[in-house]
Amino acid sequence: MPSLEEPQESGTNQLVAPEPEHCPGPESQQAGQGDACQTCPNKEICASAPKGPDLDIPAITERLSDVKHKILVLSGKGGVGKSTLTGLLAHAFANNPDSTVGVLDLDLTGPSMPKMMGVESETIHISSAGWSPVYVLDNLSLMSIQFMLPSRDDAIIWRGAKKNGLIKQFLRDVDWGDLDFLLCDTPPGTSDEHLSVVQLLKESGIDGAVVVTTPQEVALLDVRREIQFCMKTGIKILGLVENMSGFVCPNCTFESQIFQATTGGGRALAKEMGIPFLGSVPLDPRIGMACDYGESFFDSFADSPACKALKCVVRGLASQLKLDNEQVIPDEEP
Amino acid sequence: MSLDKVKHIVLVLSGKGGVGKSSVTTQLALSLSLAGHSVGILDIDLTGPSIPRLFGIESSRVQQAPGGWVPVPVHSASPEAGIGALSCMSLGFLLRERGDAVVWRGPKKTAMVRQFLSDVLWGEIDYLLIDTPPGTSDEHISLAETLLKTAYPGQVAGAVVVTTPQAVATADVKKELNFCKKTGIYVIGVVENMSGFVCPNCSECTDIFSRGGGEAMAIEFEVGFLGRIPIDPQFVMLLEAGRTPVYPVGTVINGENFGPRESGDASTSASTKDPETLANKYRECSLSRFFGDITQKVIGVAEARSTEAQKA
């Protein structure tokens, strides 16, 4: 099992102390020369380090050259269903036995994918070919920091630089094999993890991002920031998905808007930002239950309204990726 | 140091996003204020600040004064009504446009958190609530380090840890509890948010995100359990549109009638923007009753820990 303690950095500098305030960034052109660098113990290391693009990028590009589509799942807001959607998309794509799907969980301080896929207690092994991911199905593999923790509830108390090191290893060292889809689940926000994955994958090419939101303005506000981040960094937005829209009471079938869309919800935001709207997925307690038990909601409740809405989202996404719908979700009524 | 005259500091933490840290912070602040305490809120969620939106003060800006930043007032104290002053500080007040993205790496976030802890002129307040982003990374490490260095003994009451009941959420929140253990932050207790939803049509309660997970986690980690908060769409509407909560006739929560009091009352309070302060409107919300209890527990712990430290 790979160690969490000393992420070995090859090619780049190993800092001897945490970055100071106003650090220009160890990889930047000003590294070692800024005002903040003068008193920093890392000054020599940063100043002498090679400048310019990351030296590992060619290795990452080489490693991921057999991955056809790389998709990020993003949201500025936490708890809107990024991981749930990632899991559902993965299962939807993997429903076609001819497709191979990989999921990379980049949420290092709150990894949820292993639990949702029912493989929480697995560990990863290193071979000469690289780190082998955990196989959930024959054609669905997963990599997450959770597999590297000595005990399930351990906290990862890391600053940015250390997180970036592990993300680089995930991209460079995981032996995915041939993949049709690589889905990257991300933590909320617009910070280290997001910048790193975007920079490191620039060469290999990211197909785009699926952005998840819930209907209320408090969530849309943060999602707006994430969309701006995508625009700034040149990531194509494949579409916006609105999750948790409306709840149908199982007793009286009355539909309540729990997270009221006072400003028009995801649809209005997509229109405002000029991005495709992939659909609304209603709240269904069974989705949460399926996640808790690590089951595929797709297989267990294929006829539920939420599942139908999700299939709609998958189809919309497939057409954004210019894929043949029949191949993504076969035998479907329109 | 700007925290010198702050009596108690309470952190609101969760390993998981979207469980209601900011809405719990908001309600704790309103309840403390309604109980007569002066309260400040510091929002250190730098990439997703929600506090300005929740208080409906998104267009406010922070004033620069000699010695630091003046926090944005929500309402001033009114001693005759027994209400304490409430003010907030958030990165949201420093952005040019409300949807502006803050794309910062760790060191810059660390610098900002330190500045927020040292340069805000809170003045003399009873409680400072610190709302945090999800996770256990830069912001949290900086916060824990700075408080460890600068707070006087007994000043940091501890952390209120928020979760939702489902296992996927508690799995992350357990990591946060271990973070508290490692960094020596006392856990005041766990709040289980979004625990059950009462259908406004048939009053059947559905556990959308399951139930009881927060309490089970509190028992497992031997920390306090502060209470269970149901989902109330009226509360969302109160924050989103400033509408005073109105419940259908016959709504009884914890033995108290929440239906419209008199026939004329409902029509006036149904208007979307009334001049009443948020704190007063919040009194009409069913959740204020749940938070009344939680607030009393938090006050109890904060005062006990502060007297204990003074004795020692």
XYZ file of C-alpha atoms in Angstrom:
646
model
C 0.000 0.000 0.000
C 1.393 3.449 -0.813
C 2.397 5.520 2.179
C 0.624 8.737 3.064
C 3.456 10.106 5.122
C 6.054 10.983 2.520
C 4.598 11.605 -0.900
C 7.848 11.301 -2.832
C 8.266 14.105 -5.269
C 10.288 13.328 -8.305
C 11.476 16.188 -10.426
C 10.138 18.917 -8.180
C 11.400 20.501 -5.038
C 10.668 19.223 -1.552
C 10.010 22.113 0.804
C 11.487 22.056 4.289
C 8.861 24.299 5.918
C 5.258 25.351 5.265
C 4.920 28.165 2.758
C 4.862 31.604 4.431
C 2.133 34.188 4.011
C 2.131 35.822 0.578
C 4.198 32.957 -0.847
C 4.374 33.497 -4.609
C 4.076 29.722 -5.035
C 7.015 27.309 -5.218
C 6.319 26.684 -8.915
C 5.962 30.313 -9.964
C 8.463 32.395 -11.866
C 9.026 34.563 -8.777
C 9.748 31.575 -6.525
C 12.583 32.399 -4.158
C 12.631 36.033 -5.167
C 9.479 37.566 -3.664
C 9.404 39.726 -0.527
C 7.981 36.845 1.482
C 10.838 34.592 0.344
C 13.562 36.592 2.034
C 12.960 35.093 5.471
C 11.581 31.757 4.287
C 13.595 28.588 4.977
C 12.553 27.285 1.558
C 14.132 30.200 -0.296
C 17.133 28.310 -1.681
C 15.093 25.292 -2.707
C 12.500 27.376 -4.533
C 15.041 29.660 -6.189
C 17.069 26.784 -7.560
C 14.117 24.681 -8.659
C 13.481 24.473 -12.388
C 10.857 26.972 -13.499
C 8.066 26.626 -15.987
C 5.483 23.928 -16.454
C 5.489 20.962 -14.127
C 8.049 18.336 -15.135
C 5.606 15.537 -14.425
C 3.091 16.692 -17.008
C 4.577 14.562 -19.820
C 4.419 11.492 -17.552
C 0.802 12.251 -16.702
C -0.070 12.772 -20.357
C 1.581 9.485 -21.221
C -0.218 7.663 -18.410
C -3.631 8.966 -19.413
C -3.157 8.631 -23.154
C -5.457 5.598 -23.223
C -8.292 7.433 -21.505
C -10.836 8.587 -24.060
C -12.934 11.037 -22.059
C -11.899 12.938 -18.950
C -14.757 14.594 -17.125
C -14.677 16.676 -13.946
C -17.650 16.834 -11.602
C -17.610 20.217 -9.925
C -19.624 22.452 -7.656
C -18.725 25.496 -5.637
C -21.068 24.276 -2.924
C -20.690 21.244 -0.682
C -23.321 18.576 -0.168
C -25.203 19.247 -3.400
C -24.568 15.740 -4.702
C -21.272 15.815 -6.589
C -20.256 12.374 -5.362
C -23.757 10.977 -5.721
C -23.898 12.191 -9.296
C -20.384 10.929 -10.013
C -21.384 7.505 -8.737
C -24.609 7.493 -10.707
C -22.868 8.591 -13.892
C -20.217 5.937 -13.398
C -22.815 3.208 -12.965
C -24.796 4.534 -15.916
C -21.747 4.453 -18.190
C -20.676 1.073 -16.844
C -24.122 -0.345 -17.616
C -22.803 -0.824 -21.102
C -20.528 -3.874 -20.752
C -18.348 -2.587 -23.572
C -17.427 0.633 -21.752
C -14.725 0.902 -19.118
C -15.094 3.576 -16.471
C -12.662 4.950 -13.909
C -13.514 7.216 -10.983
C -10.880 9.376 -9.326
C -11.930 10.825 -5.971
C -10.028 14.094 -5.511
C -11.828 15.039 -2.308
C -8.930 14.301 0.022
C -10.368 15.568 3.294
C -13.850 14.131 2.739
C -13.687 11.164 0.363
C -17.169 9.721 -0.199
C -16.844 7.574 -3.299
C -15.589 4.357 -1.614
C -18.557 4.266 0.768
C -21.035 5.041 -1.975
C -19.625 2.242 -4.092
C -19.502 -0.225 -1.231
C -15.729 -0.759 -1.292
C -14.798 1.252 1.805
C -12.549 -1.353 3.349
C -10.436 -2.091 0.271
C -6.782 -1.150 -0.031
C -4.639 -0.425 -3.066
C -1.559 -2.293 -4.214
C 1.494 -1.137 -6.056
C 2.911 -3.139 -8.907
C 5.565 -2.332 -11.444
C 2.835 -0.906 -13.664
C 1.697 1.544 -11.001
C -0.993 1.778 -8.320
C -3.866 -0.558 -9.062
C -7.276 1.000 -8.507
C -10.047 -0.841 -6.678
C -12.492 -2.622 -8.987
C -16.146 -2.099 -8.082
C -17.324 -3.966 -11.173
C -15.362 -5.621 -13.932
C -15.488 -2.424 -15.937
C -15.642 0.156 -13.118
C -12.561 1.070 -11.089
C -12.044 3.614 -8.338
C -9.117 5.430 -6.707
C -9.505 7.380 -3.483
C -7.384 8.479 -0.542
C -9.751 6.502 1.673
C -8.020 3.288 0.542
C -4.726 4.587 1.949
C -5.926 5.457 5.451
C -4.788 3.226 8.328
C -8.222 3.468 9.891
C -11.573 4.427 8.417
C -12.230 7.642 10.356
C -8.714 9.103 10.165
C -8.581 12.785 9.320
C -6.291 14.072 6.603
C -4.944 17.288 8.063
C -2.964 18.585 5.131
C -2.163 21.951 3.735
C -2.371 22.676 0.013
C 1.137 21.657 -1.058
C 0.783 18.162 0.329
C -2.617 17.714 -1.285
C -1.183 18.771 -4.630
C 1.563 16.165 -4.296
C -0.930 13.357 -3.841
C -3.153 14.560 -6.681
C -0.127 14.471 -8.942
C 0.595 10.911 -7.860
C -2.995 9.910 -8.490
C -2.785 11.240 -12.029
C 0.702 9.970 -12.764
C 0.886 6.636 -11.013
C -2.533 4.983 -11.135
C -2.640 2.128 -13.598
C -6.122 2.541 -15.058
C -5.526 0.608 -18.247
C -7.712 1.558 -21.208
C -10.633 3.694 -20.130
C -13.560 5.112 -22.018
C -14.435 7.485 -19.211
C -12.476 8.929 -16.312
C -14.741 10.805 -13.910
C -13.031 13.074 -11.377
C -15.044 13.825 -8.253
C -13.849 17.043 -6.589
C -14.199 18.748 -3.208
C -16.311 21.910 -2.955
C -14.682 25.256 -3.656
C -12.138 26.695 -6.035
C -8.770 26.050 -4.517
C -5.704 23.815 -4.593
C -7.314 20.564 -5.738
C -9.120 22.274 -8.603
C -6.179 24.321 -9.777
C -3.859 21.324 -9.629
C -6.058 18.933 -11.547
C -6.744 21.527 -14.228
C -3.072 22.429 -14.624
C -1.820 18.856 -14.593
C -4.414 17.670 -17.105
C -4.049 20.596 -19.478
C -1.810 18.621 -21.854
C -3.848 15.432 -21.781
C -7.020 17.412 -22.416
C -10.130 17.571 -20.234
C -13.366 17.013 -22.138
C -15.160 19.298 -19.755
C -16.940 19.674 -16.455
C -20.368 18.745 -15.191
C -21.459 21.316 -12.622
C -23.920 20.282 -9.889
C -26.180 22.609 -7.916
C -29.272 22.614 -5.733
C -32.134 25.039 -6.497
C -31.767 27.664 -3.743
C -29.876 30.905 -4.279
C -27.377 30.257 -1.465
C -26.104 27.295 -3.473
C -26.370 28.994 -6.867
C -24.196 31.798 -5.558
C -21.274 29.455 -4.932
C -21.919 27.535 -8.140
C -21.696 30.801 -10.044
C -18.171 31.134 -8.659
C -17.296 27.656 -9.886
C -18.597 28.422 -13.376
C -16.431 31.530 -13.379
C -13.484 29.395 -12.346
C -14.110 27.102 -15.336
C -14.324 30.048 -17.667
C -11.108 31.569 -16.285
C -9.198 28.307 -16.588
C -10.645 27.394 -19.972
C -12.581 24.304 -18.920
C -15.564 23.618 -21.123
C -18.797 23.237 -19.181
C -20.665 20.200 -20.444
C -23.721 21.184 -18.490
C -25.402 22.061 -15.228
C -27.418 19.530 -13.233
C -29.921 20.633 -10.617
C -30.160 18.118 -7.808
C -32.665 17.897 -4.938
C -35.356 19.759 -6.878
C -38.637 19.025 -5.242
C -39.652 16.249 -2.900
C -42.697 14.101 -3.410
C -44.239 12.979 -0.129
C -44.463 9.189 -0.193
C -47.676 9.363 1.824
C -49.788 11.885 -0.098
C -47.693 12.478 -3.270
C -47.781 16.240 -2.619
C -44.649 17.846 -4.044
C -42.772 20.275 -1.773
C -39.990 22.554 -2.873
C -37.644 22.031 0.066
C -34.832 24.120 -1.339
C -36.965 26.775 -3.014
C -35.709 28.167 -6.287
C -36.547 31.782 -5.472
C -34.300 33.016 -8.264
C -35.239 30.492 -10.934
C -32.981 27.643 -9.865
C -30.433 25.861 -12.011
C -32.293 26.404 -15.255
C -32.185 30.193 -14.902
C -28.521 30.121 -13.908
C -27.632 27.983 -16.935
C -29.437 30.437 -19.166
C -27.766 33.415 -17.518
C -24.316 31.886 -17.920
C -24.971 30.506 -21.394
C -24.282 26.870 -20.510
C -26.357 23.753 -21.273
C -28.889 22.655 -18.658
C -28.858 18.882 -18.352
C -31.899 18.467 -16.123
C -33.386 18.409 -12.626
C -33.194 15.389 -10.367
C -35.836 15.206 -7.602
C -35.044 14.348 -3.991
C -35.578 10.686 -3.339
C -34.710 9.261 0.091
C -33.832 5.976 -1.602
C -30.878 7.585 -3.393
C -29.392 8.489 -0.010
C -30.098 4.993 1.297
C -28.468 3.394 -1.735
C -25.389 5.589 -1.184
C -25.181 4.640 2.492
C -25.309 0.954 1.643
C -22.985 1.259 -1.332
C -25.560 0.008 -3.793
C -26.191 1.237 -7.298
C -29.374 3.269 -7.257
C -29.496 2.809 -11.006
C -29.856 -0.938 -10.752
C -32.037 -1.066 -7.641
C -34.705 1.510 -8.540
C -34.645 1.696 -12.312
C -38.270 2.832 -12.575
C -38.263 5.695 -10.060
C -38.765 9.282 -11.296
C -35.301 10.225 -10.006
C -33.744 7.467 -12.064
C -35.615 8.585 -15.173
C -34.394 12.147 -14.610
C -30.845 10.865 -14.204
C -31.002 8.924 -17.426
C -32.067 12.143 -19.074
C -28.972 13.831 -17.612
C -26.718 11.030 -18.841
C -28.193 11.287 -22.321
C -27.720 15.054 -22.356
C -24.144 14.609 -21.253
C -23.531 11.979 -23.903
C -24.748 14.305 -26.617
C -22.465 17.056 -25.273
C -19.600 14.596 -25.585
C -20.813 13.805 -29.106
C -21.343 10.156 -28.243
C -23.919 7.810 -29.619
C -26.713 7.574 -27.053
C -27.374 3.957 -27.928
C -23.891 3.083 -26.826
C -24.028 4.999 -23.569
C -27.405 3.782 -22.323
C -28.610 0.971 -24.550
C -32.228 -0.179 -24.842
C -33.968 2.931 -23.566
C -37.352 4.310 -24.453
C -37.143 8.016 -25.379
C -5.439 41.805 19.034
C -8.988 42.107 17.819
C -10.187 39.065 19.748
C -9.119 40.477 23.131
C -12.560 41.670 24.144
C -14.426 38.646 22.840
C -15.700 36.571 25.759
C -16.394 33.226 24.103
C -15.347 31.827 20.741
C -17.419 29.032 19.218
C -16.371 27.254 16.024
C -18.935 25.698 13.706
C -17.343 22.760 11.922
C -18.209 19.861 9.671
C -16.177 17.552 7.500
C -19.004 17.498 4.984
C -20.252 20.320 2.797
C -23.855 21.452 2.531
C -24.971 19.996 5.855
C -25.942 23.417 7.181
C -22.872 24.887 8.880
C -23.794 28.394 7.775
C -27.466 27.985 8.536
C -26.635 26.583 11.997
C -24.222 29.490 12.539
C -26.959 31.906 11.495
C -29.530 30.380 13.810
C -27.145 30.139 16.742
C -26.290 33.808 16.237
C -29.938 34.848 16.052
C -30.833 32.773 19.117
C -27.906 34.108 21.138
C -28.838 37.625 20.123
C -32.493 37.042 21.074
C -31.234 35.794 24.430
C -29.618 39.187 24.967
C -26.008 38.430 24.045
C -23.923 40.470 21.663
C -22.700 38.301 18.819
C -20.200 38.455 15.965
C -19.945 36.013 13.060
C -16.688 35.415 11.258
C -17.104 33.543 7.970
C -13.817 31.930 6.957
C -15.281 29.971 4.040
C -13.199 31.901 1.519
C -14.187 30.148 -1.700
C -17.886 29.860 -0.816
C -18.934 32.557 1.653
C -22.662 32.182 2.427
C -23.156 34.355 5.501
C -23.792 37.648 3.597
C -26.549 35.988 1.579
C -28.158 34.315 4.589
C -28.470 37.635 6.416
C -29.611 39.461 3.290
C -26.689 41.908 3.464
C -24.883 40.958 0.265
C -24.499 44.530 -0.925
C -22.866 45.720 2.307
C -19.201 46.556 2.292
C -16.626 46.456 5.042
C -15.439 49.825 6.319
C -11.776 50.404 6.930
C -11.030 52.134 10.226
C -7.787 52.939 12.010
C -6.546 49.629 13.343
C -8.598 47.312 11.169
C -11.884 46.393 9.501
C -15.273 47.246 10.942
C -17.620 44.241 10.707
C -20.967 44.715 8.941
C -23.834 45.252 11.411
C -26.976 43.108 11.054
C -28.912 44.787 13.840
C -27.925 46.886 16.827
C -28.626 46.054 20.427
C -31.993 46.938 21.905
C -31.649 46.429 25.656
C -35.355 47.101 26.354
C -36.328 44.175 24.090
C -33.504 42.073 25.471
C -31.774 41.734 22.102
C -28.019 41.861 21.681
C -26.142 43.390 18.750
C -25.176 41.209 15.793
C -22.458 41.838 13.205
C -20.625 39.789 10.565
C -17.385 39.610 8.693
C -16.970 37.622 5.503
C -14.844 37.591 2.401
C -18.103 38.120 0.531
C -18.037 41.751 1.699
C -14.640 42.280 0.092
C -15.509 40.985 -3.389
C -16.280 43.356 -6.228
C -19.123 41.294 -7.713
C -21.316 38.933 -5.703
C -20.499 35.940 -7.929
C -16.755 36.595 -8.105
C -14.650 33.456 -7.773
C -11.802 33.432 -5.305
C -9.269 31.025 -6.772
C -6.603 30.842 -4.102
C -4.080 28.257 -3.130
C -3.299 27.409 0.486
C -0.766 30.078 1.502
C -3.014 32.913 0.415
C -5.971 31.401 2.256
C -3.814 31.024 5.360
C -2.823 34.684 5.189
C -6.466 35.732 4.842
C -7.627 33.622 7.789
C -4.888 35.095 9.974
C -5.830 38.584 8.900
C -9.487 37.920 9.660
C -8.533 36.763 13.145
C -6.261 39.710 13.875
C -7.631 42.720 11.999
C -11.389 42.804 12.607
C -12.579 45.335 15.175
C -15.202 43.293 16.996
C -15.156 45.438 20.106
C -16.681 44.007 23.243
C -18.861 41.041 22.330
C -20.096 37.997 24.225
C -19.880 35.414 21.461
C -17.853 35.135 18.283
C -19.113 32.339 16.031
C -16.672 31.171 13.378
C -18.255 29.576 10.303
C -15.848 27.325 8.396
C -15.599 25.653 4.987
C -15.957 21.850 4.787
C -12.883 19.689 5.319
C -9.751 19.645 7.406
C -7.276 21.643 5.406
C -5.617 25.055 5.149
C -8.357 27.187 6.676
C -8.859 24.805 9.586
C -5.176 24.329 10.322
C -4.596 28.086 10.252
C -7.611 28.695 12.454
C -6.577 26.073 15.005
C -2.966 27.295 15.055
C -3.835 30.961 15.419
C -6.377 30.359 18.165
C -3.988 28.079 19.997
C -1.384 30.827 19.960
C -3.480 33.900 20.653
C -6.644 33.000 22.559
C -6.514 33.241 26.324
C -7.383 30.171 28.409
C -11.095 29.430 28.408
C -11.833 31.870 25.598
C -12.352 29.184 22.961
C -15.468 27.400 24.185
C -15.085 24.727 21.524
C -16.733 23.490 18.379
C -20.310 22.805 17.392
C -20.058 19.991 14.839
C -22.848 19.834 12.255
C -23.865 16.729 10.357
C -26.813 15.302 8.480
C -28.047 11.844 9.486
C -26.960 9.730 6.519
C -23.863 7.525 6.771
C -22.131 9.177 3.829
C -22.159 12.472 5.755
C -21.231 11.108 9.178
C -18.279 9.267 7.595
C -16.752 12.649 6.714
C -17.801 14.312 9.938
C -16.074 11.588 11.945
C -12.866 12.770 10.316
C -13.615 16.259 11.574
C -14.099 14.915 15.111
C -10.694 13.278 14.850
C -9.295 16.595 13.633
C -10.661 18.240 16.789
C -9.119 15.521 18.920
C -5.712 15.934 17.272
C -5.690 19.719 17.472
C -7.101 19.848 20.986
C -10.353 21.595 20.089
C -13.070 20.763 22.597
C -16.267 19.481 20.995
C -19.292 21.191 22.556
C -21.573 18.836 20.754
C -23.074 17.502 17.557
C -26.096 18.995 15.803
C -28.012 16.626 13.543
C -29.429 18.843 10.816
C -32.003 17.999 8.111
C -33.344 15.258 10.321
C -36.778 14.543 8.929
C -39.129 16.594 6.807
C -42.761 17.163 7.726
C -44.949 17.303 4.648
C -46.850 20.596 4.746
C -49.821 18.891 3.094
C -50.367 15.772 5.174
C -47.903 16.336 8.051
C -46.358 12.910 7.463
C -42.687 12.979 8.467
C -40.221 11.539 5.960
C -36.582 10.996 6.841
C -35.141 12.180 3.540
C -31.574 11.871 4.710
C -32.252 9.034 7.145
C -32.367 9.672 10.905
C -30.359 9.245 14.090
C -26.919 9.099 12.471
C -25.687 12.212 14.248
C -26.699 10.997 17.662
C -25.119 7.583 17.084
C -21.914 9.296 16.023
C -21.899 11.507 19.136
C -22.251 8.406 21.316
C -19.500 6.586 19.422
C -17.073 9.488 19.856
C -18.231 10.274 23.411
C -19.106 13.880 22.697
C -22.269 15.800 23.530
C -25.388 15.660 21.382
C -27.071 19.049 21.073
C -30.181 18.109 19.174
C -31.971 17.199 16.005
C -33.179 19.868 13.579
C -35.855 19.005 11.020
C -36.041 20.497 7.528
C -38.349 23.506 7.459
C -38.925 25.081 4.033
C -40.355 28.113 5.859
C -36.890 28.784 7.244
C -35.392 28.622 3.758
C -38.017 31.124 2.591
C -37.276 33.372 5.553
C -33.626 33.597 4.564
C -34.110 33.550 0.810
C -36.978 36.010 0.528
C -37.255 37.571 3.974
C -40.740 36.160 4.400
C -42.029 35.699 7.931
C -42.857 32.013 8.431
C -46.549 31.191 8.235
C -47.701 27.701 9.150
C -50.990 26.055 8.260
C -53.719 26.017 10.899
C -53.157 23.304 13.451
C -49.375 23.088 13.159
C -48.197 22.065 16.605
C -44.493 21.702 17.275
C -43.275 20.518 20.664
C -46.700 21.256 22.082
C -46.732 24.852 20.862
C -49.267 26.091 18.329
C -47.586 27.485 15.232
C -50.710 28.056 13.165
C -51.754 31.618 12.281
C -52.640 33.424 15.530
C -55.502 35.573 14.266
C -57.179 35.997 10.922
C -55.651 39.409 10.182
C -52.143 38.348 11.116
C -51.572 35.945 8.274
C -52.246 38.422 5.491
C -49.834 41.042 6.811
C -46.986 38.668 7.510
C -47.338 36.945 4.152
C -45.985 39.981 2.319
C -42.500 39.189 1.122
C -40.575 42.155 2.465
C -41.641 43.521 5.808
C -39.461 45.908 7.749
C -39.207 43.641 10.799
C -35.650 42.548 11.668
C -34.552 39.055 10.761
C -34.223 38.197 14.444
C -37.870 39.081 15.118
C -39.078 37.172 12.081
C -37.005 34.209 13.181
C -39.010 34.052 16.416
C -41.981 32.994 14.274
C -40.018 30.111 12.772
C -40.512 26.652 14.240
C -36.766 26.043 14.197
C -36.184 28.847 16.706
C -37.628 26.543 19.382
C -35.135 23.794 18.592
C -32.308 26.290 18.595
C -33.443 27.829 21.861
C -32.481 24.572 23.579
C -29.249 24.166 21.646
C -28.263 27.743 22.427
C -28.836 27.213 26.151
C -26.566 24.166 26.035
C -23.859 26.101 24.162
C -24.057 28.991 26.633
C -23.803 26.545 29.517
C -20.657 24.916 28.143
C -19.052 28.237 27.167
C -19.560 29.743 30.608
C -18.475 26.625 32.434
C -15.282 26.375 30.410
C -14.478 30.011 30.913
C -14.968 29.896 34.725
C -13.030 26.655 34.901
C -10.081 28.288 33.135
C -10.218 31.298 35.438
C -10.049 29.086 38.514
C -7.061 27.197 37.177
